[in-house]
Amino acid sequence: MDLGLLYPTRDCGEADFAELCRRLDPAIGLGFAYAEWGETVGDLGELDAAGQTAAVREIGAPERLTRAADAFATTPDVVSWACSSCSFTRGLDGARAQAAALATHLGVPASSTSLAYLAALERLDAGRVALASVYHPDLTALFTAFLAEAGVTTVHAVSAGAGSDRELAAWGPERITELAVAADHEDAQAVLVPETALHTTPLVTGLEARLRKPVLPATAVTVWDALDRLGAVPVRDGLGTLFTDGAGLRRPSSSSS
């Protein structure tokens, strides 16, 4: 089974995806193709909040994604636009349009990290979340609005105001842990960490033990959702709630987000 990930920047979080897939099942094939940033985007970390929002909206244009998908060496069995902000900034309809364009273009199931969050929260029956956001507060608010469109309430959110995805890829375990702990709230049924550049696979089990609730990093939800669309999610200890033997999960509905 081959999982195709569209990704925004080379040499950031790919190793975390590879580690997760290897620990789930070494037979999972993993391929990357890269969407192109807009011609006016230089260093994302140097842009102000409005500039960052415009840049991530631009790269998520469906025509950019389908063009990037042509770079896969072979057609994958399932594809996901593996970027949180580049999918939620267009709203729920925009995220669905991205996935629909990819599915039509490649002829395979398609999703994105943002849609994966909705699928995971539905499966967990979790309607109240805490948000450990690496983004500027303006981008955090857009993700909160995206979740609200799908009926998910954000009870608490923190915003780290980080710059580029390359900066985020260099974050160590302590900084990621501090962000997740700061975001947690007693009313939250899950803690979301929406950034695919972060290296979170080795941390999720410890975070769930500490916070006593599901912790959903972007890498984990993206891979889980893609495999779930193929009906092929492995059960593995040590990789968080989504990959346990049905603990905390309800049966899938007949339709997907």
PDB file of N, CA, C and O in Angstrom, residues 61-117:
ATOM      1  N   ALA A  61      -4.000  26.470  -3.411  1.00  0.00           N
ATOM      2  CA  ALA A  61      -4.924  26.521  -4.548  1.00  0.00           C
ATOM      3  C   ALA A  61      -5.009  25.137  -5.200  1.00  0.00           C
ATOM      4  O   ALA A  61      -3.979  24.507  -5.448  1.00  0.00           O
ATOM      5  N   PRO A  62      -6.204  24.630  -5.474  1.00  0.00           N
ATOM      6  CA  PRO A  62      -6.323  23.272  -6.021  1.00  0.00           C
ATOM      7  C   PRO A  62      -5.479  23.026  -7.261  1.00  0.00           C
ATOM      8  O   PRO A  62      -4.909  21.943  -7.427  1.00  0.00           O
ATOM      9  N   GLU A  63      -5.356  24.034  -8.123  1.00  0.00           N
ATOM     10  CA  GLU A  63      -4.562  23.827  -9.337  1.00  0.00           C
ATOM     11  C   GLU A  63      -3.078  23.660  -9.024  1.00  0.00           C
ATOM     12  O   GLU A  63      -2.357  22.947  -9.741  1.00  0.00           O
ATOM     13  N   ARG A  64      -2.595  24.284  -7.955  1.00  0.00           N
ATOM     14  CA  ARG A  64      -1.205  24.075  -7.543  1.00  0.00           C
ATOM     15  C   ARG A  64      -1.019  22.649  -7.024  1.00  0.00           C
ATOM     16  O   ARG A  64       0.011  22.011  -7.270  1.00  0.00           O
ATOM     17  N   LEU A  65      -1.990  22.161  -6.294  1.00  0.00           N
ATOM     18  CA  LEU A  65      -1.881  20.821  -5.722  1.00  0.00           C
ATOM     19  C   LEU A  65      -1.929  19.752  -6.806  1.00  0.00           C
ATOM     20  O   LEU A  65      -1.150  18.792  -6.770  1.00  0.00           O
ATOM     21  N   THR A  66      -2.830  19.887  -7.746  1.00  0.00           N
ATOM     22  CA  THR A  66      -2.901  18.867  -8.799  1.00  0.00           C
ATOM     23  C   THR A  66      -1.641  18.893  -9.662  1.00  0.00           C
ATOM     24  O   THR A  66      -1.147  17.843 -10.089  1.00  0.00           O
ATOM     25  N   ARG A  67      -1.095  20.085  -9.889  1.00  0.00           N
ATOM     26  CA  ARG A  67       0.152  20.168 -10.646  1.00  0.00           C
ATOM     27  C   ARG A  67       1.290  19.490  -9.879  1.00  0.00           C
ATOM     28  O   ARG A  67       2.096  18.753 -10.458  1.00  0.00           O
ATOM     29  N   ALA A  68       1.346  19.715  -8.580  1.00  0.00           N
ATOM     30  CA  ALA A  68       2.389  19.084  -7.764  1.00  0.00           C
ATOM     31  C   ALA A  68       2.235  17.573  -7.727  1.00  0.00           C
ATOM     32  O   ALA A  68       3.229  16.834  -7.703  1.00  0.00           O
ATOM     33  N   ALA A  69       0.990  17.097  -7.741  1.00  0.00           N
ATOM     34  CA  ALA A  69       0.742  15.650  -7.656  1.00  0.00           C
ATOM     35  C   ALA A  69       1.287  14.899  -8.864  1.00  0.00           C
ATOM     36  O   ALA A  69       1.531  13.691  -8.784  1.00  0.00           O
ATOM     37  N   ASP A  70       1.505  15.601  -9.961  1.00  0.00           N
ATOM     38  CA  ASP A  70       2.063  14.941 -11.136  1.00  0.00           C
ATOM     39  C   ASP A  70       3.507  14.491 -10.913  1.00  0.00           C
ATOM     40  O   ASP A  70       4.037  13.710 -11.708  1.00  0.00           O
ATOM     41  N   ALA A  71       4.133  14.980  -9.837  1.00  0.00           N
ATOM     42  CA  ALA A  71       5.525  14.624  -9.565  1.00  0.00           C
ATOM     43  C   ALA A  71       5.682  13.311  -8.802  1.00  0.00           C
ATOM     44  O   ALA A  71       6.812  12.850  -8.612  1.00  0.00           O
ATOM     45  N   PHE A  72       4.579  12.699  -8.337  1.00  0.00           N
ATOM     46  CA  PHE A  72       4.717  11.388  -7.704  1.00  0.00           C
ATOM     47  C   PHE A  72       5.307  10.402  -8.701  1.00  0.00           C
ATOM     48  O   PHE A  72       4.906  10.362  -9.874  1.00  0.00           O
ATOM     49  N   ALA A  73       6.258   9.605  -8.228  1.00  0.00           N
ATOM     50  CA  ALA A  73       6.916   8.638  -9.118  1.00  0.00           C
ATOM     51  C   ALA A  73       5.910   7.643  -9.694  1.00  0.00           C
ATOM     52  O   ALA A  73       5.966   7.285 -10.869  1.00  0.00           O
ATOM     53  N   THR A  74       4.998   7.190  -8.850  1.00  0.00           N
ATOM     54  CA  THR A  74       3.886   6.335  -9.276  1.00  0.00           C
ATOM     55  C   THR A  74       2.637   6.829  -8.570  1.00  0.00           C
ATOM     56  O   THR A  74       2.712   7.474  -7.519  1.00  0.00           O
ATOM     57  N   THR A  75       1.483   6.532  -9.124  1.00  0.00           N
ATOM     58  CA  THR A  75       0.234   6.967  -8.496  1.00  0.00           C
ATOM     59  C   THR A  75       0.049   6.237  -7.172  1.00  0.00           C
ATOM     60  O   THR A  75       0.032   5.008  -7.133  1.00  0.00           O
ATOM     61  N   PRO A  76      -0.084   6.964  -6.061  1.00  0.00           N
ATOM     62  CA  PRO A  76      -0.270   6.301  -4.765  1.00  0.00           C
ATOM     63  C   PRO A  76      -1.663   5.710  -4.648  1.00  0.00           C
ATOM     64  O   PRO A  76      -2.557   6.006  -5.454  1.00  0.00           O
ATOM     65  N   ASP A  77      -1.858   4.883  -3.615  1.00  0.00           N
ATOM     66  CA  ASP A  77      -3.180   4.321  -3.346  1.00  0.00           C
ATOM     67  C   ASP A  77      -4.094   5.318  -2.658  1.00  0.00           C
ATOM     68  O   ASP A  77      -5.326   5.207  -2.722  1.00  0.00           O
ATOM     69  N   VAL A  78      -3.505   6.291  -1.977  1.00  0.00           N
ATOM     70  CA  VAL A  78      -4.243   7.350  -1.299  1.00  0.00           C
ATOM     71  C   VAL A  78      -3.301   8.539  -1.217  1.00  0.00           C
ATOM     72  O   VAL A  78      -2.084   8.378  -1.134  1.00  0.00           O
ATOM     73  N   VAL A  79      -3.863   9.748  -1.259  1.00  0.00           N
ATOM     74  CA  VAL A  79      -3.038  10.947  -1.218  1.00  0.00           C
ATOM     75  C   VAL A  79      -3.600  11.906  -0.184  1.00  0.00           C
ATOM     76  O   VAL A  79      -4.817  11.955   0.033  1.00  0.00           O
ATOM     77  N   SER A  80      -2.698  12.642   0.472  1.00  0.00           N
ATOM     78  CA  SER A  80      -3.136  13.659   1.425  1.00  0.00           C
ATOM     79  C   SER A  80      -2.284  14.918   1.266  1.00  0.00           C
ATOM     80  O   SER A  80      -1.065  14.834   1.061  1.00  0.00           O
ATOM     81  N   TRP A  81      -2.928  16.055   1.333  1.00  0.00           N
ATOM     82  CA  TRP A  81      -2.249  17.352   1.356  1.00  0.00           C
ATOM     83  C   TRP A  81      -1.793  17.562   2.800  1.00  0.00           C
ATOM     84  O   TRP A  81      -2.563  17.959   3.658  1.00  0.00           O
ATOM     85  N   ALA A  82      -0.519  17.237   3.050  1.00  0.00           N
ATOM     86  CA  ALA A  82      -0.004  17.113   4.411  1.00  0.00           C
ATOM     87  C   ALA A  82       0.479  18.449   4.949  1.00  0.00           C
ATOM     88  O   ALA A  82       1.655  18.639   5.264  1.00  0.00           O
ATOM     89  N   CYS A  83      -0.443  19.373   5.048  1.00  0.00           N
ATOM     90  CA  CYS A  83      -0.143  20.699   5.599  1.00  0.00           C
ATOM     91  C   CYS A  83      -1.393  21.200   6.295  1.00  0.00           C
ATOM     92  O   CYS A  83      -2.463  21.233   5.692  1.00  0.00           O
ATOM     93  N   SER A  84      -1.246  21.574   7.556  1.00  0.00           N
ATOM     94  CA  SER A  84      -2.411  22.027   8.322  1.00  0.00           C
ATOM     95  C   SER A  84      -2.891  23.388   7.835  1.00  0.00           C
ATOM     96  O   SER A  84      -4.007  23.535   7.320  1.00  0.00           O
ATOM     97  N   SER A  85      -2.050  24.413   7.983  1.00  0.00           N
ATOM     98  CA  SER A  85      -2.486  25.773   7.683  1.00  0.00           C
ATOM     99  C   SER A  85      -2.852  25.952   6.219  1.00  0.00           C
ATOM    100  O   SER A  85      -3.766  26.717   5.882  1.00  0.00           O
ATOM    101  N   CYS A  86      -2.160  25.254   5.332  1.00  0.00           N
ATOM    102  CA  CYS A  86      -2.428  25.406   3.905  1.00  0.00           C
ATOM    103  C   CYS A  86      -3.750  24.774   3.498  1.00  0.00           C
ATOM    104  O   CYS A  86      -4.192  24.947   2.353  1.00  0.00           O
ATOM    105  N   SER A  87      -4.375  24.040   4.398  1.00  0.00           N
ATOM    106  CA  SER A  87      -5.695  23.482   4.099  1.00  0.00           C
ATOM    107  C   SER A  87      -6.798  24.155   4.899  1.00  0.00           C
ATOM    108  O   SER A  87      -7.898  24.349   4.372  1.00  0.00           O
ATOM    109  N   PHE A  88      -6.554  24.559   6.143  1.00  0.00           N
ATOM    110  CA  PHE A  88      -7.668  25.145   6.902  1.00  0.00           C
ATOM    111  C   PHE A  88      -7.906  26.608   6.584  1.00  0.00           C
ATOM    112  O   PHE A  88      -9.002  27.126   6.844  1.00  0.00           O
ATOM    113  N   THR A  89      -6.937  27.333   6.024  1.00  0.00           N
ATOM    114  CA  THR A  89      -7.137  28.761   5.762  1.00  0.00           C
ATOM    115  C   THR A  89      -8.149  29.026   4.662  1.00  0.00           C
ATOM    116  O   THR A  89      -8.594  30.166   4.494  1.00  0.00           O
ATOM    117  N   ARG A  90      -8.524  28.010   3.911  1.00  0.00           N
ATOM    118  CA  ARG A  90      -9.547  28.175   2.883  1.00  0.00           C
ATOM    119  C   ARG A  90     -10.934  27.765   3.386  1.00  0.00           C
ATOM    120  O   ARG A  90     -11.894  27.738   2.616  1.00  0.00           O
ATOM    121  N   GLY A  91     -11.043  27.473   4.691  1.00  0.00           N
ATOM    122  CA  GLY A  91     -12.318  27.078   5.246  1.00  0.00           C
ATOM    123  C   GLY A  91     -12.664  25.639   4.913  1.00  0.00           C
ATOM    124  O   GLY A  91     -11.952  24.957   4.170  1.00  0.00           O
ATOM    125  N   LEU A  92     -13.771  25.179   5.451  1.00  0.00           N
ATOM    126  CA  LEU A  92     -14.168  23.782   5.264  1.00  0.00           C
ATOM    127  C   LEU A  92     -14.460  23.468   3.798  1.00  0.00           C
ATOM    128  O   LEU A  92     -14.017  22.444   3.270  1.00  0.00           O
ATOM    129  N   ASP A  93     -15.194  24.346   3.132  1.00  0.00           N
ATOM    130  CA  ASP A  93     -15.477  24.103   1.717  1.00  0.00           C
ATOM    131  C   ASP A  93     -14.191  24.103   0.894  1.00  0.00           C
ATOM    132  O   ASP A  93     -14.036  23.301  -0.043  1.00  0.00           O
ATOM    133  N   GLY A  94     -13.264  24.995   1.247  1.00  0.00           N
ATOM    134  CA  GLY A  94     -12.002  25.051   0.526  1.00  0.00           C
ATOM    135  C   GLY A  94     -11.174  23.799   0.718  1.00  0.00           C
ATOM    136  O   GLY A  94     -10.552  23.301  -0.231  1.00  0.00           O
ATOM    137  N   ALA A  95     -11.161  23.266   1.935  1.00  0.00           N
ATOM    138  CA  ALA A  95     -10.425  22.024   2.203  1.00  0.00           C
ATOM    139  C   ALA A  95     -11.037  20.869   1.423  1.00  0.00           C
ATOM    140  O   ALA A  95     -10.321  20.018   0.865  1.00  0.00           O
ATOM    141  N   ARG A  96     -12.346  20.826   1.382  1.00  0.00           N
ATOM    142  CA  ARG A  96     -13.009  19.763   0.616  1.00  0.00           C
ATOM    143  C   ARG A  96     -12.740  19.909  -0.882  1.00  0.00           C
ATOM    144  O   ARG A  96     -12.574  18.911  -1.588  1.00  0.00           O
ATOM    145  N   ALA A  97     -12.651  21.151  -1.348  1.00  0.00           N
ATOM    146  CA  ALA A  97     -12.358  21.368  -2.770  1.00  0.00           C
ATOM    147  C   ALA A  97     -10.944  20.902  -3.108  1.00  0.00           C
ATOM    148  O   ALA A  97     -10.711  20.345  -4.192  1.00  0.00           O
ATOM    149  N   GLN A  98      -9.994  21.127  -2.215  1.00  0.00           N
ATOM    150  CA  GLN A  98      -8.632  20.635  -2.428  1.00  0.00           C
ATOM    151  C   GLN A  98      -8.629  19.116  -2.580  1.00  0.00           C
ATOM    152  O   GLN A  98      -8.028  18.562  -3.513  1.00  0.00           O
ATOM    153  N   ALA A  99      -9.278  18.444  -1.635  1.00  0.00           N
ATOM    154  CA  ALA A  99      -9.305  16.975  -1.665  1.00  0.00           C
ATOM    155  C   ALA A  99     -10.034  16.464  -2.904  1.00  0.00           C
ATOM    156  O   ALA A  99      -9.591  15.495  -3.541  1.00  0.00           O
ATOM    157  N   ALA A 100     -11.127  17.107  -3.262  1.00  0.00           N
ATOM    158  CA  ALA A 100     -11.890  16.674  -4.435  1.00  0.00           C
ATOM    159  C   ALA A 100     -11.060  16.822  -5.713  1.00  0.00           C
ATOM    160  O   ALA A 100     -11.088  15.954  -6.594  1.00  0.00           O
ATOM    161  N   ALA A 101     -10.304  17.916  -5.812  1.00  0.00           N
ATOM    162  CA  ALA A 101      -9.469  18.124  -6.993  1.00  0.00           C
ATOM    163  C   ALA A 101      -8.404  17.040  -7.100  1.00  0.00           C
ATOM    164  O   ALA A 101      -8.137  16.519  -8.190  1.00  0.00           O
ATOM    165  N   LEU A 102      -7.785  16.694  -5.979  1.00  0.00           N
ATOM    166  CA  LEU A 102      -6.756  15.656  -5.986  1.00  0.00           C
ATOM    167  C   LEU A 102      -7.355  14.288  -6.306  1.00  0.00           C
ATOM    168  O   LEU A 102      -6.763  13.510  -7.065  1.00  0.00           O
ATOM    169  N   ALA A 103      -8.506  13.992  -5.732  1.00  0.00           N
ATOM    170  CA  ALA A 103      -9.144  12.698  -5.988  1.00  0.00           C
ATOM    171  C   ALA A 103      -9.499  12.553  -7.465  1.00  0.00           C
ATOM    172  O   ALA A 103      -9.290  11.500  -8.077  1.00  0.00           O
ATOM    173  N   THR A 104     -10.036  13.612  -8.055  1.00  0.00           N
ATOM    174  CA  THR A 104     -10.393  13.575  -9.467  1.00  0.00           C
ATOM    175  C   THR A 104      -9.151  13.446 -10.344  1.00  0.00           C
ATOM    176  O   THR A 104      -9.125  12.677 -11.318  1.00  0.00           O
ATOM    177  N   HIS A 105      -8.117  14.183  -9.981  1.00  0.00           N
ATOM    178  CA  HIS A 105      -6.900  14.202 -10.793  1.00  0.00           C
ATOM    179  C   HIS A 105      -6.162  12.867 -10.771  1.00  0.00           C
ATOM    180  O   HIS A 105      -5.680  12.404 -11.809  1.00  0.00           O
ATOM    181  N   LEU A 106      -6.087  12.252  -9.592  1.00  0.00           N
ATOM    182  CA  LEU A 106      -5.315  11.017  -9.448  1.00  0.00           C
ATOM    183  C   LEU A 106      -6.169   9.757  -9.506  1.00  0.00           C
ATOM    184  O   LEU A 106      -5.647   8.653  -9.695  1.00  0.00           O
ATOM    185  N   GLY A 107      -7.459   9.896  -9.281  1.00  0.00           N
ATOM    186  CA  GLY A 107      -8.331   8.733  -9.288  1.00  0.00           C
ATOM    187  C   GLY A 107      -8.185   7.851  -8.065  1.00  0.00           C
ATOM    188  O   GLY A 107      -8.433   6.640  -8.133  1.00  0.00           O
ATOM    189  N   VAL A 108      -7.777   8.453  -6.932  1.00  0.00           N
ATOM    190  CA  VAL A 108      -7.618   7.714  -5.675  1.00  0.00           C
ATOM    191  C   VAL A 108      -8.245   8.527  -4.552  1.00  0.00           C
ATOM    192  O   VAL A 108      -8.488   9.727  -4.705  1.00  0.00           O
ATOM    193  N   PRO A 109      -8.508   7.906  -3.377  1.00  0.00           N
ATOM    194  CA  PRO A 109      -9.001   8.683  -2.244  1.00  0.00           C
ATOM    195  C   PRO A 109      -8.020   9.793  -1.884  1.00  0.00           C
ATOM    196  O   PRO A 109      -6.804   9.617  -1.954  1.00  0.00           O
ATOM    197  N   ALA A 110      -8.557  10.955  -1.481  1.00  0.00           N
ATOM    198  CA  ALA A 110      -7.710  12.108  -1.176  1.00  0.00           C
ATOM    199  C   ALA A 110      -8.247  12.836   0.048  1.00  0.00           C
ATOM    200  O   ALA A 110      -9.453  12.869   0.297  1.00  0.00           O
ATOM    201  N   SER A 111      -7.333  13.438   0.788  1.00  0.00           N
ATOM    202  CA  SER A 111      -7.703  14.158   1.997  1.00  0.00           C
ATOM    203  C   SER A 111      -6.657  15.244   2.249  1.00  0.00           C
ATOM    204  O   SER A 111      -5.876  15.590   1.361  1.00  0.00           O
ATOM    205  N   SER A 112      -6.666  15.782   3.456  1.00  0.00           N
ATOM    206  CA  SER A 112      -5.664  16.763   3.885  1.00  0.00           C
ATOM    207  C   SER A 112      -5.539  16.656   5.388  1.00  0.00           C
ATOM    208  O   SER A 112      -6.345  16.002   6.064  1.00  0.00           O
ATOM    209  N   THR A 113      -4.535  17.314   5.934  1.00  0.00           N
ATOM    210  CA  THR A 113      -4.357  17.273   7.385  1.00  0.00           C
ATOM    211  C   THR A 113      -5.555  17.860   8.110  1.00  0.00           C
ATOM    212  O   THR A 113      -6.009  17.321   9.130  1.00  0.00           O
ATOM    213  N   SER A 114      -6.101  18.957   7.605  1.00  0.00           N
ATOM    214  CA  SER A 114      -7.247  19.574   8.278  1.00  0.00           C
ATOM    215  C   SER A 114      -8.472  18.671   8.242  1.00  0.00           C
ATOM    216  O   SER A 114      -9.177  18.516   9.249  1.00  0.00           O
ATOM    217  N   LEU A 115      -8.746  18.064   7.089  1.00  0.00           N
ATOM    218  CA  LEU A 115      -9.866  17.117   7.025  1.00  0.00           C
ATOM    219  C   LEU A 115      -9.591  15.892   7.885  1.00  0.00           C
ATOM    220  O   LEU A 115     -10.516  15.306   8.462  1.00  0.00           O
ATOM    221  N   ALA A 116      -8.321  15.513   7.991  1.00  0.00           N
ATOM    222  CA  ALA A 116      -7.958  14.381   8.850  1.00  0.00           C
ATOM    223  C   ALA A 116      -8.296  14.670  10.309  1.00  0.00           C
ATOM    224  O   ALA A 116      -8.742  13.780  11.041  1.00  0.00           O
ATOM    225  N   TYR A 117      -8.094  15.914  10.742  1.00  0.00           N
ATOM    226  CA  TYR A 117      -8.472  16.259  12.109  1.00  0.00           C
ATOM    227  C   TYR A 117      -9.960  16.063  12.336  1.00  0.00           C
ATOM    228  O   TYR A 117     -10.382  15.520  13.372  1.00  0.00           O
TER     229      TYR A 117
END
